[in-house]
Amino acid sequence: MNRIIITLLTLVLGFSTAAFAQEFPGLDKSPADIAKFAQNGEVKIKVVYSRPQAKDREIYGNLVPTGKVWRTGANEATTITFYQDVKLGSTMIKAGEYALFSIYDGKQWTAVLNSQANQWGAYRMDPEKHVARFVAEIQDAPDFVEAFAIAFREVDGKAHMAMAWGDKMVEIPFTL
């Protein structure tokens, strides 16, 4: 009798564990990444974005639309956090988190900061919430960049944010 009860309990527990097993998703096709700018070991700017890949597709005019707002990456809108007030061009920007959008026109790449940080893509972006814009000339990337990338470097005390994909790149300078 005890053997039957133990066998039944084992079967019930085994089936209930299988019924509640968690399935985890595979890797994202455009994985999330973080780029940071630090001075003296202290992070001043952080960008959280997803990295779409070219995969032999036409990037500019297709994946990055011409003349339209782009989320600057994939999936959710890219966010940029300033841990202190900064200046973009002639515009002062308060410390905080912003959405980073881009507009590509073939010759220039306009970076747009929007105060509504957490949003999906650029589908519901409200132009009334734009905080700053900066137009940067497009440069040739030193090498082909398969997955969209953002990186920082310091130039004359400024944080230059480089954005590159395919054979093109731009640099956006922030004055700290």
PDB file of C-alpha atoms in Angstrom:
ATOM      1  CA  MET A   1       0.000   0.000   0.000  1.00  0.00           C
ATOM      2  CA  ASN A   2       2.794   2.410   0.947  1.00  0.00           C
ATOM      3  CA  ARG A   3       4.534   1.590  -2.292  1.00  0.00           C
ATOM      4  CA  ILE A   4       1.442   2.531  -4.318  1.00  0.00           C
ATOM      5  CA  ILE A   5       1.056   5.851  -2.454  1.00  0.00           C
ATOM      6  CA  ILE A   6       4.753   6.688  -2.918  1.00  0.00           C
ATOM      7  CA  THR A   7       4.550   5.811  -6.628  1.00  0.00           C
ATOM      8  CA  LEU A   8       1.432   7.957  -7.097  1.00  0.00           C
ATOM      9  CA  LEU A   9       3.018  10.917  -5.247  1.00  0.00           C
ATOM     10  CA  THR A  10       6.160  10.610  -7.350  1.00  0.00           C
ATOM     11  CA  LEU A  11       4.124  10.624 -10.571  1.00  0.00           C
ATOM     12  CA  VAL A  12       2.001  13.601  -9.448  1.00  0.00           C
ATOM     13  CA  LEU A  13       5.092  15.611  -8.451  1.00  0.00           C
ATOM     14  CA  GLY A  14       6.894  14.691 -11.651  1.00  0.00           C
ATOM     15  CA  PHE A  15       3.994  15.741 -13.875  1.00  0.00           C
ATOM     16  CA  SER A  16       3.295  18.937 -11.911  1.00  0.00           C
ATOM     17  CA  THR A  17       6.963  19.982 -12.190  1.00  0.00           C
ATOM     18  CA  ALA A  18       6.865  19.464 -15.951  1.00  0.00           C
ATOM     19  CA  ALA A  19       3.597  21.411 -16.200  1.00  0.00           C
ATOM     20  CA  PHE A  20       5.139  24.431 -14.467  1.00  0.00           C
ATOM     21  CA  ALA A  21       8.517  24.329 -16.206  1.00  0.00           C
ATOM     22  CA  GLN A  22       9.603  27.770 -17.405  1.00  0.00           C
ATOM     23  CA  GLU A  23      10.563  28.227 -21.034  1.00  0.00           C
ATOM     24  CA  PHE A  24      13.185  30.898 -21.589  1.00  0.00           C
ATOM     25  CA  PRO A  25      13.439  32.785 -24.865  1.00  0.00           C
ATOM     26  CA  GLY A  26      16.416  32.424 -27.155  1.00  0.00           C
ATOM     27  CA  LEU A  27      18.833  35.229 -27.925  1.00  0.00           C
ATOM     28  CA  ASP A  28      17.399  38.465 -29.284  1.00  0.00           C
ATOM     29  CA  LYS A  29      18.207  39.061 -32.959  1.00  0.00           C
ATOM     30  CA  SER A  30      19.158  42.653 -32.050  1.00  0.00           C
ATOM     31  CA  PRO A  31      20.802  42.277 -28.637  1.00  0.00           C
ATOM     32  CA  ALA A  32      20.800  45.109 -26.131  1.00  0.00           C
ATOM     33  CA  ASP A  33      24.064  46.878 -25.365  1.00  0.00           C
ATOM     34  CA  ILE A  34      25.323  49.766 -23.246  1.00  0.00           C
ATOM     35  CA  ALA A  35      27.853  52.454 -24.118  1.00  0.00           C
ATOM     36  CA  LYS A  36      29.291  54.648 -21.359  1.00  0.00           C
ATOM     37  CA  PHE A  37      31.439  57.750 -21.135  1.00  0.00           C
ATOM     38  CA  ALA A  38      33.425  58.119 -17.913  1.00  0.00           C
ATOM     39  CA  GLN A  39      35.946  60.615 -16.583  1.00  0.00           C
ATOM     40  CA  ASN A  40      38.120  59.831 -13.571  1.00  0.00           C
ATOM     41  CA  GLY A  41      36.242  56.553 -13.084  1.00  0.00           C
ATOM     42  CA  GLU A  42      32.847  58.282 -12.857  1.00  0.00           C
ATOM     43  CA  VAL A  43      30.183  57.580 -15.495  1.00  0.00           C
ATOM     44  CA  LYS A  44      28.904  60.831 -16.999  1.00  0.00           C
ATOM     45  CA  ILE A  45      26.783  59.512 -19.902  1.00  0.00           C
ATOM     46  CA  LYS A  46      25.179  56.110 -20.514  1.00  0.00           C
ATOM     47  CA  VAL A  47      23.389  54.910 -23.660  1.00  0.00           C
ATOM     48  CA  VAL A  48      21.204  51.767 -23.692  1.00  0.00           C
ATOM     49  CA  TYR A  49      20.342  50.525 -27.181  1.00  0.00           C
ATOM     50  CA  SER A  50      19.715  47.441 -29.295  1.00  0.00           C
ATOM     51  CA  ARG A  51      22.115  46.439 -32.072  1.00  0.00           C
ATOM     52  CA  PRO A  52      20.426  45.472 -35.345  1.00  0.00           C
ATOM     53  CA  GLN A  53      22.622  43.670 -37.856  1.00  0.00           C
ATOM     54  CA  ALA A  54      23.037  44.421 -41.547  1.00  0.00           C
ATOM     55  CA  LYS A  55      22.870  40.769 -42.699  1.00  0.00           C
ATOM     56  CA  ASP A  56      23.510  41.783 -46.335  1.00  0.00           C
ATOM     57  CA  ARG A  57      20.472  44.096 -46.284  1.00  0.00           C
ATOM     58  CA  GLU A  58      20.398  47.680 -47.504  1.00  0.00           C
ATOM     59  CA  ILE A  59      20.900  49.810 -44.387  1.00  0.00           C
ATOM     60  CA  TYR A  60      20.428  53.416 -45.471  1.00  0.00           C
ATOM     61  CA  GLY A  61      17.108  54.162 -47.111  1.00  0.00           C
ATOM     62  CA  ASN A  62      15.750  50.823 -45.873  1.00  0.00           C
ATOM     63  CA  LEU A  63      16.591  49.779 -42.294  1.00  0.00           C
ATOM     64  CA  VAL A  64      17.429  53.409 -41.516  1.00  0.00           C
ATOM     65  CA  PRO A  65      14.749  55.368 -43.361  1.00  0.00           C
ATOM     66  CA  THR A  66      15.706  58.489 -45.302  1.00  0.00           C
ATOM     67  CA  GLY A  67      14.141  61.686 -43.981  1.00  0.00           C
ATOM     68  CA  LYS A  68      12.138  59.960 -41.237  1.00  0.00           C
ATOM     69  CA  VAL A  69      12.662  59.570 -37.521  1.00  0.00           C
ATOM     70  CA  TRP A  70      14.522  56.365 -36.615  1.00  0.00           C
ATOM     71  CA  ARG A  71      14.719  54.856 -33.119  1.00  0.00           C
ATOM     72  CA  THR A  72      18.547  54.762 -33.354  1.00  0.00           C
ATOM     73  CA  GLY A  73      18.852  51.008 -33.035  1.00  0.00           C
ATOM     74  CA  ALA A  74      16.215  48.309 -32.796  1.00  0.00           C
ATOM     75  CA  ASN A  75      13.324  47.384 -30.531  1.00  0.00           C
ATOM     76  CA  GLU A  76      12.687  49.981 -27.814  1.00  0.00           C
ATOM     77  CA  ALA A  77      13.804  53.539 -28.390  1.00  0.00           C
ATOM     78  CA  THR A  78      17.446  54.088 -27.471  1.00  0.00           C
ATOM     79  CA  THR A  79      17.853  55.887 -24.154  1.00  0.00           C
ATOM     80  CA  ILE A  80      20.628  58.238 -23.113  1.00  0.00           C
ATOM     81  CA  THR A  81      21.204  59.190 -19.495  1.00  0.00           C
ATOM     82  CA  PHE A  82      23.204  62.230 -18.456  1.00  0.00           C
ATOM     83  CA  TYR A  83      24.448  62.126 -14.869  1.00  0.00           C
ATOM     84  CA  GLN A  84      25.113  65.856 -14.934  1.00  0.00           C
ATOM     85  CA  ASP A  85      23.926  68.790 -17.044  1.00  0.00           C
ATOM     86  CA  VAL A  86      25.528  68.783 -20.510  1.00  0.00           C
ATOM     87  CA  LYS A  87      25.523  70.958 -23.590  1.00  0.00           C
ATOM     88  CA  LEU A  88      24.677  69.673 -27.072  1.00  0.00           C
ATOM     89  CA  GLY A  89      25.627  72.323 -29.601  1.00  0.00           C
ATOM     90  CA  SER A  90      24.231  75.491 -28.035  1.00  0.00           C
ATOM     91  CA  THR A  91      21.484  73.721 -26.053  1.00  0.00           C
ATOM     92  CA  MET A  92      21.823  73.046 -22.310  1.00  0.00           C
ATOM     93  CA  ILE A  93      20.384  69.686 -21.296  1.00  0.00           C
ATOM     94  CA  LYS A  94      19.469  68.872 -17.693  1.00  0.00           C
ATOM     95  CA  ALA A  95      20.733  65.680 -16.098  1.00  0.00           C
ATOM     96  CA  GLY A  96      18.255  62.858 -16.658  1.00  0.00           C
ATOM     97  CA  GLU A  97      17.137  60.158 -19.072  1.00  0.00           C
ATOM     98  CA  TYR A  98      16.029  60.881 -22.644  1.00  0.00           C
ATOM     99  CA  ALA A  99      15.076  58.962 -25.780  1.00  0.00           C
ATOM    100  CA  LEU A 100      17.634  59.284 -28.583  1.00  0.00           C
ATOM    101  CA  PHE A 101      16.212  59.384 -32.096  1.00  0.00           C
ATOM    102  CA  SER A 102      17.952  60.020 -35.421  1.00  0.00           C
ATOM    103  CA  ILE A 103      17.042  61.407 -38.808  1.00  0.00           C
ATOM    104  CA  TYR A 104      19.223  60.353 -41.749  1.00  0.00           C
ATOM    105  CA  ASP A 105      19.036  62.376 -44.978  1.00  0.00           C
ATOM    106  CA  GLY A 106      21.948  60.974 -46.982  1.00  0.00           C
ATOM    107  CA  LYS A 107      24.438  63.720 -46.111  1.00  0.00           C
ATOM    108  CA  GLN A 108      23.683  64.459 -42.476  1.00  0.00           C
ATOM    109  CA  TRP A 109      22.503  62.587 -39.448  1.00  0.00           C
ATOM    110  CA  THR A 110      20.403  64.585 -36.972  1.00  0.00           C
ATOM    111  CA  ALA A 111      20.420  63.399 -33.363  1.00  0.00           C
ATOM    112  CA  VAL A 112      17.178  64.225 -31.539  1.00  0.00           C
ATOM    113  CA  LEU A 113      16.755  64.054 -27.754  1.00  0.00           C
ATOM    114  CA  ASN A 114      13.196  63.563 -26.515  1.00  0.00           C
ATOM    115  CA  SER A 115      12.065  63.826 -22.883  1.00  0.00           C
ATOM    116  CA  GLN A 116       9.840  60.732 -23.137  1.00  0.00           C
ATOM    117  CA  ALA A 117      12.526  58.125 -22.527  1.00  0.00           C
ATOM    118  CA  ASN A 118      10.670  54.838 -22.252  1.00  0.00           C
ATOM    119  CA  GLN A 119       8.816  54.088 -25.448  1.00  0.00           C
ATOM    120  CA  TRP A 120       8.786  51.403 -28.127  1.00  0.00           C
ATOM    121  CA  GLY A 121      10.515  52.439 -31.332  1.00  0.00           C
ATOM    122  CA  ALA A 122       9.631  55.858 -32.724  1.00  0.00           C
ATOM    123  CA  TYR A 123       5.983  55.106 -33.443  1.00  0.00           C
ATOM    124  CA  ARG A 124       4.470  57.323 -30.762  1.00  0.00           C
ATOM    125  CA  MET A 125       7.265  59.858 -30.432  1.00  0.00           C
ATOM    126  CA  ASP A 126       5.853  63.271 -29.546  1.00  0.00           C
ATOM    127  CA  PRO A 127       7.759  66.114 -31.297  1.00  0.00           C
ATOM    128  CA  GLU A 128       6.468  68.468 -28.592  1.00  0.00           C
ATOM    129  CA  LYS A 129       8.774  66.632 -26.175  1.00  0.00           C
ATOM    130  CA  HIS A 130      11.969  67.250 -28.194  1.00  0.00           C
ATOM    131  CA  VAL A 131      14.647  68.769 -25.972  1.00  0.00           C
ATOM    132  CA  ALA A 132      17.557  69.192 -28.394  1.00  0.00           C
ATOM    133  CA  ARG A 133      18.753  68.484 -31.933  1.00  0.00           C
ATOM    134  CA  PHE A 134      22.240  68.255 -33.337  1.00  0.00           C
ATOM    135  CA  VAL A 135      23.146  67.872 -37.015  1.00  0.00           C
ATOM    136  CA  ALA A 136      26.323  65.897 -37.725  1.00  0.00           C
ATOM    137  CA  GLU A 137      28.032  65.343 -41.055  1.00  0.00           C
ATOM    138  CA  ILE A 138      28.225  61.698 -42.107  1.00  0.00           C
ATOM    139  CA  GLN A 139      31.734  60.252 -42.255  1.00  0.00           C
ATOM    140  CA  ASP A 140      33.104  57.023 -43.703  1.00  0.00           C
ATOM    141  CA  ALA A 141      33.447  54.337 -41.033  1.00  0.00           C
ATOM    142  CA  PRO A 142      37.040  53.061 -40.737  1.00  0.00           C
ATOM    143  CA  ASP A 143      35.769  49.475 -41.220  1.00  0.00           C
ATOM    144  CA  PHE A 144      32.411  47.943 -42.112  1.00  0.00           C
ATOM    145  CA  VAL A 145      30.257  47.754 -38.958  1.00  0.00           C
ATOM    146  CA  GLU A 146      27.920  44.728 -39.213  1.00  0.00           C
ATOM    147  CA  ALA A 147      25.899  45.459 -36.053  1.00  0.00           C
ATOM    148  CA  PHE A 148      24.875  49.050 -35.288  1.00  0.00           C
ATOM    149  CA  ALA A 149      27.242  50.393 -32.629  1.00  0.00           C
ATOM    150  CA  ILE A 150      27.654  53.342 -30.279  1.00  0.00           C
ATOM    151  CA  ALA A 151      30.936  54.216 -28.573  1.00  0.00           C
ATOM    152  CA  PHE A 152      32.436  57.209 -26.765  1.00  0.00           C
ATOM    153  CA  ARG A 153      35.802  58.891 -26.858  1.00  0.00           C
ATOM    154  CA  GLU A 154      37.110  62.053 -25.257  1.00  0.00           C
ATOM    155  CA  VAL A 155      38.144  64.901 -27.566  1.00  0.00           C
ATOM    156  CA  ASP A 156      39.343  68.175 -26.020  1.00  0.00           C
ATOM    157  CA  GLY A 157      37.385  67.526 -22.820  1.00  0.00           C
ATOM    158  CA  LYS A 158      34.165  66.738 -24.716  1.00  0.00           C
ATOM    159  CA  ALA A 159      32.389  63.401 -24.868  1.00  0.00           C
ATOM    160  CA  HIS A 160      32.135  62.446 -28.545  1.00  0.00           C
ATOM    161  CA  MET A 161      29.447  59.821 -29.088  1.00  0.00           C
ATOM    162  CA  ALA A 162      30.166  57.906 -32.294  1.00  0.00           C
ATOM    163  CA  MET A 163      27.326  56.009 -33.964  1.00  0.00           C
ATOM    164  CA  ALA A 164      28.206  53.653 -36.813  1.00  0.00           C
ATOM    165  CA  TRP A 165      26.533  51.096 -39.015  1.00  0.00           C
ATOM    166  CA  GLY A 166      27.685  49.662 -42.291  1.00  0.00           C
ATOM    167  CA  ASP A 167      30.114  52.035 -43.971  1.00  0.00           C
ATOM    168  CA  LYS A 168      28.878  55.245 -42.294  1.00  0.00           C
ATOM    169  CA  MET A 169      29.350  56.947 -38.936  1.00  0.00           C
ATOM    170  CA  VAL A 170      28.725  60.239 -37.167  1.00  0.00           C
ATOM    171  CA  GLU A 171      30.071  61.866 -34.020  1.00  0.00           C
ATOM    172  CA  ILE A 172      27.894  63.845 -31.631  1.00  0.00           C
ATOM    173  CA  PRO A 173      29.877  66.057 -29.180  1.00  0.00           C
ATOM    174  CA  PHE A 174      28.582  66.688 -25.661  1.00  0.00           C
ATOM    175  CA  THR A 175      30.217  69.366 -23.517  1.00  0.00           C
ATOM    176  CA  LEU A 176      30.329  68.362 -19.863  1.00  0.00           C
TER     177      LEU A 176
END
